[in-house]
Coordinates of C-alpha atoms and ligand atoms in Angstrom, one line a residue:
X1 CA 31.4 -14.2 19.5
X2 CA 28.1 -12.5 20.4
X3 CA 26.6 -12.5 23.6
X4 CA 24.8 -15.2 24.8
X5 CA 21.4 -16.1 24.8
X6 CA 21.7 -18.4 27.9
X7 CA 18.0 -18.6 29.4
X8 CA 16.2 -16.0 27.4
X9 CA 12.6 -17.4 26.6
X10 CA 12.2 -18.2 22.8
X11 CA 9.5 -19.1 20.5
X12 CA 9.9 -20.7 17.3
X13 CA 6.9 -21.0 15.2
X14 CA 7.1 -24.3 12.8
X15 CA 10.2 -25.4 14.9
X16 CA 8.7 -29.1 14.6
X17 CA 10.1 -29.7 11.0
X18 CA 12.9 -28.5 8.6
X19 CA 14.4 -24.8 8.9
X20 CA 12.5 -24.1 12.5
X21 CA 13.6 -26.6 14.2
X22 CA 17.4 -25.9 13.0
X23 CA 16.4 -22.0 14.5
X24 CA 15.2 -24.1 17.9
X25 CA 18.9 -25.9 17.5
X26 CA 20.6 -23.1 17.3
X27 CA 19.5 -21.1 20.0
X28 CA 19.0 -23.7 22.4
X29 CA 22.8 -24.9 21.9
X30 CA 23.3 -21.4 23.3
X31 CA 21.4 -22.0 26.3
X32 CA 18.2 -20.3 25.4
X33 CA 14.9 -21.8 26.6
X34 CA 12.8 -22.6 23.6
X35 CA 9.5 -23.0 22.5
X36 CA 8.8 -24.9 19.6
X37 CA 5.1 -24.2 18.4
X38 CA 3.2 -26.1 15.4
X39 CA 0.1 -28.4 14.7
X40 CA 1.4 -32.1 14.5
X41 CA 2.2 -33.3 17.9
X42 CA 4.3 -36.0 16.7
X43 CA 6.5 -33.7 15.1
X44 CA 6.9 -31.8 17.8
X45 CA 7.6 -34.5 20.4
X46 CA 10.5 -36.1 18.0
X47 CA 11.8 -32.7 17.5
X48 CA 11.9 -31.9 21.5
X49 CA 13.4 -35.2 22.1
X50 CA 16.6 -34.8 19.8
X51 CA 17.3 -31.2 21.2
X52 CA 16.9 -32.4 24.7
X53 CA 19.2 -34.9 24.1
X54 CA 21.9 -32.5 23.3
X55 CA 21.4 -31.0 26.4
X56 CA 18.3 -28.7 25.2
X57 CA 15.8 -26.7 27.5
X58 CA 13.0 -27.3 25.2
X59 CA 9.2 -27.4 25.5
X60 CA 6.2 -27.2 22.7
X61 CA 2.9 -25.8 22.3
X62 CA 0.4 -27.1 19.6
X63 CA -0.9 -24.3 18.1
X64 CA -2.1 -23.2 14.7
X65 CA -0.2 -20.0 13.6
X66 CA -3.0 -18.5 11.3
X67 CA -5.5 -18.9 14.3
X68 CA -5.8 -15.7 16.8
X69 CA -7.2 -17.7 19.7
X70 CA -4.6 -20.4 19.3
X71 CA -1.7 -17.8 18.6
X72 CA -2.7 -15.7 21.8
X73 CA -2.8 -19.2 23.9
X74 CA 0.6 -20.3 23.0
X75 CA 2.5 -17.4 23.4
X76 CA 0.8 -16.7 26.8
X77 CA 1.2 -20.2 27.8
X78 CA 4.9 -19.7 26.8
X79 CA 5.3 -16.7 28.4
X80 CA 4.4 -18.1 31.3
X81 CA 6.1 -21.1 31.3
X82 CA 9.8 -19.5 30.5
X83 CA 9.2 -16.3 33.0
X84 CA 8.7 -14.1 29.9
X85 CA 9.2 -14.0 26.1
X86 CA 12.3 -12.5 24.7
X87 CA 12.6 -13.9 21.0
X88 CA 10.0 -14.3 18.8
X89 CA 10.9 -16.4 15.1
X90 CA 8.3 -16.4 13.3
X91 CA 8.7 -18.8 11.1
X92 CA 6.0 -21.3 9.9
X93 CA 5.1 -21.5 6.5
X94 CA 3.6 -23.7 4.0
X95 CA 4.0 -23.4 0.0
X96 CA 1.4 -25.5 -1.7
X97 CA 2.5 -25.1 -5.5
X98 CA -0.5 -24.6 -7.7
X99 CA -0.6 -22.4 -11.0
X100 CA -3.2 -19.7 -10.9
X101 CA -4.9 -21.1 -13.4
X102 CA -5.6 -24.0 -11.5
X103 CA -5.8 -22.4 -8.6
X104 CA -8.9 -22.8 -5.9
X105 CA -9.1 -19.1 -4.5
X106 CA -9.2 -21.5 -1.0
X107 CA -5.9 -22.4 -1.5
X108 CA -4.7 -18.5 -1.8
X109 CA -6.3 -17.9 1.3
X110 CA -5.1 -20.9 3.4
X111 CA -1.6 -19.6 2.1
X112 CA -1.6 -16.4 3.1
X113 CA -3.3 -16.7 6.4
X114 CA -0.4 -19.1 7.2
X115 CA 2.1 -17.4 5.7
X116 CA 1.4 -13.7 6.3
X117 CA -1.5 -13.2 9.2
X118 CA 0.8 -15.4 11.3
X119 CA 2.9 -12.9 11.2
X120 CA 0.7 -10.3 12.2
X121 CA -0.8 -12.8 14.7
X122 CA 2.2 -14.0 16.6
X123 CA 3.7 -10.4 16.3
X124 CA 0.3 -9.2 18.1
X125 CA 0.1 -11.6 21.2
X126 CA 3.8 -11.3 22.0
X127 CA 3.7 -7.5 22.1
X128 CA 1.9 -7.2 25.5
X129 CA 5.1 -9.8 27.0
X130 CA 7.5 -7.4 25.3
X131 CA 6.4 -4.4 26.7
X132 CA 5.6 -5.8 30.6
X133 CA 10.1 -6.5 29.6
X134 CA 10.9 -3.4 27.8
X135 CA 12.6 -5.1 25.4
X136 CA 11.9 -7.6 22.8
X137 CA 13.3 -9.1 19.6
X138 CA 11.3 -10.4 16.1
X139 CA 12.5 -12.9 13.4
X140 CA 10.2 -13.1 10.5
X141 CA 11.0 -16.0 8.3
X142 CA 10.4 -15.2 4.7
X143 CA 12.0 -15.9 1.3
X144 CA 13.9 -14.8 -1.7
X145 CA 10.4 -16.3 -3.5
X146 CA 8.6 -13.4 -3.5
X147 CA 10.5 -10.5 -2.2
X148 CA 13.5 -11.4 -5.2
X149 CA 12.3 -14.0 -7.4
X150 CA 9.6 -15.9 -8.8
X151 CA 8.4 -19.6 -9.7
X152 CA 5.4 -20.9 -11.6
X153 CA 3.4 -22.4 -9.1
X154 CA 3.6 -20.1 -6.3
X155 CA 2.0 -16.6 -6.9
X156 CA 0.8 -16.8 -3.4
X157 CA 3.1 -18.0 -1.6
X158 CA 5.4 -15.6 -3.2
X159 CA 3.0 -12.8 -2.5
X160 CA 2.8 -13.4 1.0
X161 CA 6.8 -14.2 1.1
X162 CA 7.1 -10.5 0.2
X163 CA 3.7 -9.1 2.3
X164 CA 6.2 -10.3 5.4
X165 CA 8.4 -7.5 4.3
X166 CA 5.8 -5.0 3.6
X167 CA 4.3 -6.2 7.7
X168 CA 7.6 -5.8 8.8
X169 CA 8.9 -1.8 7.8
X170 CA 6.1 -0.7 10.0
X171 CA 5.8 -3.2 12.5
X172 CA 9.6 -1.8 13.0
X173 CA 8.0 1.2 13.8
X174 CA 5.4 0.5 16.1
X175 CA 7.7 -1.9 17.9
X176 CA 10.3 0.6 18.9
X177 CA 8.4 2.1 21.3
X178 CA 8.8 -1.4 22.9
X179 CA 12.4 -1.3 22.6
X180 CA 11.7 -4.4 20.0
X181 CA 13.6 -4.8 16.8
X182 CA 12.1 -7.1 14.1
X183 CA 13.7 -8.2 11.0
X184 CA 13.8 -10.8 8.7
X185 CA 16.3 -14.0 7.4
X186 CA 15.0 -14.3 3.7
X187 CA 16.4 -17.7 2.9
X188 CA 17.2 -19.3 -0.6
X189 CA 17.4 -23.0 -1.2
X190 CA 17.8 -24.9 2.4
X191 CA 18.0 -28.4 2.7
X192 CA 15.6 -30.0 5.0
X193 CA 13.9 -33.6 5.6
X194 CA 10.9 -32.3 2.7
X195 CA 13.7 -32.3 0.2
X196 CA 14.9 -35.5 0.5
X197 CA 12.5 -37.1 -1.2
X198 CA 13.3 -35.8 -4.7
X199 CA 16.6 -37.8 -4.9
X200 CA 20.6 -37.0 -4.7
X201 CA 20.2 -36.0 -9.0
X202 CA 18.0 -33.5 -8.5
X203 CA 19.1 -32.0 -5.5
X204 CA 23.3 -31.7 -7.3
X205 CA 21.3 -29.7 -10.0
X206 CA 19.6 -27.2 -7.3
X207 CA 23.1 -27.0 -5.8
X208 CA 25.0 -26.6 -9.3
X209 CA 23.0 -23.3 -9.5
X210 CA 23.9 -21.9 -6.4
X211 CA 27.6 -20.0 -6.6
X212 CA 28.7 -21.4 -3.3
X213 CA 27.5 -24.9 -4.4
X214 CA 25.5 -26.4 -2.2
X215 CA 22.1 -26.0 -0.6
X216 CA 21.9 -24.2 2.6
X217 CA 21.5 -25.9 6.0
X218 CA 19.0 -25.5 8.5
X219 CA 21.3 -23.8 10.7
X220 CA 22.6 -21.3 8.4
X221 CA 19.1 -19.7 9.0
X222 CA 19.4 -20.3 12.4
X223 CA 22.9 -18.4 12.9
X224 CA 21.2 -15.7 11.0
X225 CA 18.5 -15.5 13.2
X226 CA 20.3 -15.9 16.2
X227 CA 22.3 -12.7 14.7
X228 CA 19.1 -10.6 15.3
X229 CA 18.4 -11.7 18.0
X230 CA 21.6 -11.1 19.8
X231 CA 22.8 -7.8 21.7
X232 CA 24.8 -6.9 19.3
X233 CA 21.8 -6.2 16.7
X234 CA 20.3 -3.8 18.7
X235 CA 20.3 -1.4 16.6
X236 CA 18.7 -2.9 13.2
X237 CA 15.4 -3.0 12.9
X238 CA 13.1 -3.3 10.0
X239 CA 15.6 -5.1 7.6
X240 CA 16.4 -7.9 6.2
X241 CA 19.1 -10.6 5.2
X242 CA 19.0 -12.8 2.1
X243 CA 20.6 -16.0 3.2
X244 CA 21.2 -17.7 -0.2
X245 CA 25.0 -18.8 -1.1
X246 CA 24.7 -16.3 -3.9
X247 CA 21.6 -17.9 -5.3
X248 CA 19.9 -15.2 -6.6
X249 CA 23.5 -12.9 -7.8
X250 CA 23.6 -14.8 -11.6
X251 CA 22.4 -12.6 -14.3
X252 CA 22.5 -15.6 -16.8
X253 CA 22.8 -19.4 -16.8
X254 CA 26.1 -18.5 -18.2
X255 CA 27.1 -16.6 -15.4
X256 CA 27.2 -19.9 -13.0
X257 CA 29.7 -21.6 -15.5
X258 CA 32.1 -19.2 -15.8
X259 CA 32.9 -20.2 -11.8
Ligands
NAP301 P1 8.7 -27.5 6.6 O1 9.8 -28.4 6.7 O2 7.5 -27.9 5.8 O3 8.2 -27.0 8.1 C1 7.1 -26.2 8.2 C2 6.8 -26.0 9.7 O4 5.7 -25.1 9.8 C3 6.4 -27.3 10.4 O5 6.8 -27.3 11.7 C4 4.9 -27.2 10.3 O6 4.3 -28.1 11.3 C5 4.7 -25.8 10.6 N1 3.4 -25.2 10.1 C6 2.9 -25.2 8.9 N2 1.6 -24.7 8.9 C7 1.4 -24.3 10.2 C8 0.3 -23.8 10.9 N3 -0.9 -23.4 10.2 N4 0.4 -23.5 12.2 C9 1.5 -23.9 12.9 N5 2.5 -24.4 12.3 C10 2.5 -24.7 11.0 O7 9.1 -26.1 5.9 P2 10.5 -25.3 5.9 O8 11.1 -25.6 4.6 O9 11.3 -25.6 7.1 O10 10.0 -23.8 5.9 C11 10.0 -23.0 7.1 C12 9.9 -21.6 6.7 O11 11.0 -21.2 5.8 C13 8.6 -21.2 5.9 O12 8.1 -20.0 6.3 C14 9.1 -21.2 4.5 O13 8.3 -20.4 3.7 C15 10.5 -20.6 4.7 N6 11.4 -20.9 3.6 C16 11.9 -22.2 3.3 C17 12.8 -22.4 2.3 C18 13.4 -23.8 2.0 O14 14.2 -23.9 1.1 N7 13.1 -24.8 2.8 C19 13.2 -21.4 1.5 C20 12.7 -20.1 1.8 C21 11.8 -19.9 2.8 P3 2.8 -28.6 11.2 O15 2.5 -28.9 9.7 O16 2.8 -29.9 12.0 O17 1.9 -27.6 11.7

């Protein structure tokens, strides 16, 4: 059992939809007070709703992750609301797939400014909150696209999947003298409500290639998250976790039917 997080002030970025809002689950069924931050209000009001209805302290900021202005805003706001900011999950993302062939140099751009200058950005405006605590903790969503594997399609979101960790082994450095630790969850196949739309065939053939045979769930991220977050973690810093069910161990098709 790790510590608790009972009323330590989080923010989850993306925590309106899919694998950010099963990190806001997580660590507000611990108690924690969470903020969840993203663009589309209505997401954010439906996603406040159910957690408050299991008993969640939960509040959101609309806010634009690739913008500095609107970054600085909500994690100020935040701050201010929740007395303080102790967790940070950075986690928005989007992942556009486009060939590079086809590809609008715009589109690289969009991708990585919300992919990989949010990280820089939210890491940025929570750093003054960490160091008025003297402690602080950092969860940077990224992927085993990128970092491990590859997939026609998304060169750029796969390149700024793997700038996070590039970000993150020095940001580890400059953040100790914060006391902060930040590390990353780098997850592999996780069900969430964009999936459902490519039907139950599809899906059991994304699972049949995953060892432990099924997709991951939101809150397999979250536990990981919650993880580094925790007390007991406070002592990694600049690593990372692939959170996969063995997803990326097969050296060969082969490999997944000899199971
Ligand atoms: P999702 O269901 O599409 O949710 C994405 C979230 O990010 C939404 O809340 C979205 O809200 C928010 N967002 C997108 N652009 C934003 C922006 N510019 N400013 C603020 N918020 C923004 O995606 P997901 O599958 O949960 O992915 C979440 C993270 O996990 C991403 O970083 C993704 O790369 C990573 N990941 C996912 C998987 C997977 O299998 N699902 C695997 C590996 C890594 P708005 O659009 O309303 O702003």
């Amino acid at each position: 059992m790790l510590t608790s997080l009972k009323g330590k002030s989080v923010i989850v970025t993306g925590g309106s939809k899919g694998i950010g809002r099963g990190i806001a689950r997580v660590f507000a069924a611990t108690g924690a007070r969470v903020t969840l931050a993203s663009r589309g209000e209505e997401a954010l009001r439906a996603a406040c709703a159910e957690l408050e209805a299991a008993g969640g302290d939960v509040r959101y900021e609309i806010c634009d992750v690739s913008d500095w202005d609107s970054v600085r805003a909500m994690v100020d706001s935040t701050a201010a609301a929740q007395g303080g900011l102790d967790v940070l999950c950075a986690n928005a993302g989007a992942f556009p797939q486009t060939k590079i062939v086809d590809m609008d140099p715009s589109e690289w751009d969009q991708v990585m400014a919300t992919n990989l200058r949010s990280a820089f950005l939210s890491v940025k405006a929570a750093i003054p909150h960490f160091e008025r605590a003297g402690k602080g903790r950092v969860v940077l969503t990224s992927s085993i696209t990128g970092p491990l594997t590859g997939y026609p399609g998304w060169s750029h979101y796969g390149a700024s999947k793997a700038g996070q960790l590039g970000f993150l082994r020095t940001a580890a450095m400059e953040l100790a003298r914060y006391n902060t630790t930040i590390n990353a969850v780098m997850p592999g196949n996780i069900y969430t409500e964009g999936l459902q739309d490519l039907g139950q065939e599809y899906l059991d053939g994304m699972a049949a290639a995953i060892p432990l045979g099924r997709l991951g769930a939101v809150e397999d991220i979250g536990n990981a998250a919650l993880f580094f977050a925790s007390d007991e973690a406070g002592y990694i810093t600049g690593q990372q976790i692939v959170v996969d069910g063995g997803q990326t161990l097969p050296e060969s098709l082969e490999a997944i039917d000899e199971i």
